[in-house]
Short mmCIF file of C-alpha atoms in Angstrom, two decimals:
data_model
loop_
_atom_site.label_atom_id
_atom_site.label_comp_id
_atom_site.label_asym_id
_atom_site.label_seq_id
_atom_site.Cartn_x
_atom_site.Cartn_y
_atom_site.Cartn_z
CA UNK A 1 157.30 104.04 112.77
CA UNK A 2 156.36 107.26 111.33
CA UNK A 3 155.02 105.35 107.91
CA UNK A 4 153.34 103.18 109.69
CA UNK A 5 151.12 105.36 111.99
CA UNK A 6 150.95 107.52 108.58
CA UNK A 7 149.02 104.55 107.24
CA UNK A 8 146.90 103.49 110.15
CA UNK A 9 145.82 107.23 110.58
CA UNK A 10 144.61 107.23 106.54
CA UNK A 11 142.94 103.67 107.31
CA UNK A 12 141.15 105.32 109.77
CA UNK A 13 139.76 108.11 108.62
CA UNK A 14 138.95 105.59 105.33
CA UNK A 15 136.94 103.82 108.14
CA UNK A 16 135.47 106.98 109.59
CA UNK A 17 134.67 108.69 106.10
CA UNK A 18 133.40 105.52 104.91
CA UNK A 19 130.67 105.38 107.73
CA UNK A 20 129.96 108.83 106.95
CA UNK A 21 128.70 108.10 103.43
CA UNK A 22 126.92 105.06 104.22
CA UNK A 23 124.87 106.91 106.66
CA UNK A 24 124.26 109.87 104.33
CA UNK A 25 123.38 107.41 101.80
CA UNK A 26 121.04 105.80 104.23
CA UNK A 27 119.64 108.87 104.63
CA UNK A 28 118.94 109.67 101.15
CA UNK A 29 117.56 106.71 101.00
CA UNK A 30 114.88 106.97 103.87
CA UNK A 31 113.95 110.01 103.64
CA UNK A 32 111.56 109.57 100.73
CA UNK A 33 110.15 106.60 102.63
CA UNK A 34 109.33 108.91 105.54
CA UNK A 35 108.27 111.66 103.31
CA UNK A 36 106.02 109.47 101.30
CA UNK A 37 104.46 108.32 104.87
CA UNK A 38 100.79 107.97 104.21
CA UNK A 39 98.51 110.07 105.91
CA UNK A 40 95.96 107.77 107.47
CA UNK A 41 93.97 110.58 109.86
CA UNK A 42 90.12 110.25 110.13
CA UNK A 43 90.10 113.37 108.18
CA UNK A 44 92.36 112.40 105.21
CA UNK A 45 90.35 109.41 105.04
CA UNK A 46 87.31 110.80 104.98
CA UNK A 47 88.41 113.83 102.55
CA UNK A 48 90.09 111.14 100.27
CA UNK A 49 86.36 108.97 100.50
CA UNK A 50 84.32 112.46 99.76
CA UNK A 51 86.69 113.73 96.97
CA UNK A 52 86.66 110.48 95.21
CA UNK A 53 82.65 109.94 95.85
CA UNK A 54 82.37 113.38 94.15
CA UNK A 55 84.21 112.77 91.50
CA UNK A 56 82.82 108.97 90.80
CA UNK A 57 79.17 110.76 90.92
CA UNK A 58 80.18 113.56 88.72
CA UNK A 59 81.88 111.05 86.05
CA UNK A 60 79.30 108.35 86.08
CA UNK A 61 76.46 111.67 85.13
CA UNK A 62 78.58 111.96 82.39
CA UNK A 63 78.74 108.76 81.00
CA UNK A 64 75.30 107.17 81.35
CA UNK A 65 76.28 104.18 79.67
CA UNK A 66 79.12 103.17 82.59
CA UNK A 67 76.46 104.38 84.99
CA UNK A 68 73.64 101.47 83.12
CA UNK A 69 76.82 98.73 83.73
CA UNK A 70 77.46 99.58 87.11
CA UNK A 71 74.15 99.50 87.95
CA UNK A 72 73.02 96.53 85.75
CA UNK A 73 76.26 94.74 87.90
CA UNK A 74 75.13 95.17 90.92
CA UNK A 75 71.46 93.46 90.24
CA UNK A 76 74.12 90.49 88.90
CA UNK A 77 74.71 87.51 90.69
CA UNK A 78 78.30 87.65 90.69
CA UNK A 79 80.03 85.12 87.94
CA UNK A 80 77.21 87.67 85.27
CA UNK A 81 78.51 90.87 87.41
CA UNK A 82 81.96 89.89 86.92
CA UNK A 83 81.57 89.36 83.14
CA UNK A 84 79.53 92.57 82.75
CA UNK A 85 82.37 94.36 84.16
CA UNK A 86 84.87 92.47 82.31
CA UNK A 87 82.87 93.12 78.86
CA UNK A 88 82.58 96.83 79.38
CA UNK A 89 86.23 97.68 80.05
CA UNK A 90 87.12 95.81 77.12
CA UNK A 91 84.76 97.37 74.70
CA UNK A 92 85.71 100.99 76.79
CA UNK A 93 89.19 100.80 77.51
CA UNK A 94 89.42 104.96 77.75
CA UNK A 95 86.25 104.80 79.71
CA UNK A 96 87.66 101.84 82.23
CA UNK A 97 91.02 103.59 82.48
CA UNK A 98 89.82 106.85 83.46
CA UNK A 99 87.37 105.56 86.19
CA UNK A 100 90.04 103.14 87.56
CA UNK A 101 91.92 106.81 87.78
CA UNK A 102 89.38 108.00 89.86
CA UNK A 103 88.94 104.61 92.22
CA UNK A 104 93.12 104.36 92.93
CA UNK A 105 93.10 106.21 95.59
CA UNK A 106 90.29 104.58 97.31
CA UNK A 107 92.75 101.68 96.81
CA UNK A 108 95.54 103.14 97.61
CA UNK A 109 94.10 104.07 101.10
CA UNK A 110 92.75 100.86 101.76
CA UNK A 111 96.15 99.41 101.24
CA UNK A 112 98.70 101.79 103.33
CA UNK A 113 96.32 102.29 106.11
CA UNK A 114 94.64 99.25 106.08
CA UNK A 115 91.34 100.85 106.70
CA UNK A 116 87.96 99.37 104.53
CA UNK A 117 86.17 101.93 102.13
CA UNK A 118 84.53 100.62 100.06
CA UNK A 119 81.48 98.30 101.17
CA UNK A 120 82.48 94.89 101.83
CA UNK A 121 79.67 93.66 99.28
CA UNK A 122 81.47 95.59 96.39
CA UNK A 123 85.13 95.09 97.50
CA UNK A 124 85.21 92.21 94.89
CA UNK A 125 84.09 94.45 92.07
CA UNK A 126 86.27 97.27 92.82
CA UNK A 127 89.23 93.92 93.67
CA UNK A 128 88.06 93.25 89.64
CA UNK A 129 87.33 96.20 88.22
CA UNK A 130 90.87 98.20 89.62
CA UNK A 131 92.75 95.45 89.40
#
């Protein structure tokens, strides 16, 4: 009798330690997820929208020729707009890689808060031009 409570007592605390760990895993496991929790106040939004506005003005000053594309774009129906766009990221790929740096987090809000900032009439160039 003795051996056999023995082993039911070790089978239970296998049971009982073996809930533990799942749960601690578990816990490991979510608690990037809820750490990573996007911040979708009015005021995040809006500093996210201002801080990448700032930086999109400051960039396109400093490269004139982007600025001409964007610009040129946007006077485009779309099927020439699209091709412009297309065009000048291939022939800049630094130049398109660092502005699509600067537009990812417009993106990125737009996606976990499900909140629309950039104008509708431009989503599809910023769709085409971020990717």
């Amino acid at each position: 009798m003795k051996i056999a409570e023995a082993a039911r007592t070790r089978r239970t605390l296998g049971i009982c330690l073996g809930a533990i760990t799942a749960g601690l895993a578990s816990a490991v496991i979510a608690a990037p997820a809820a750490i990573a929790a996007p911040d979708c106040s009015q005021d995040n939004i809006d500093a996210t929208v201002a801080t990448a506005q700032g930086q999109i003005q400051g960039y396109l000053a400093s490269h004139p020729a982007g600025q001409k594309m964007l610009m040129t774009a946007a006077m485009q129906p779309r099927a020439q707009a699209s091709q412009t766009l297309q065009a000048y990221a291939q022939a800049n790929p630094q130049e398109y890689q660092e502005f699509t740096g600067i537009l990812a987090p417009l993106g990125t809000l737009q996606k976990q808060c499900g909140v629309q900032v950039i104008p509708p009439q431009y989503q599809w160039a910023f769709d085409q031009f971020v990717g």
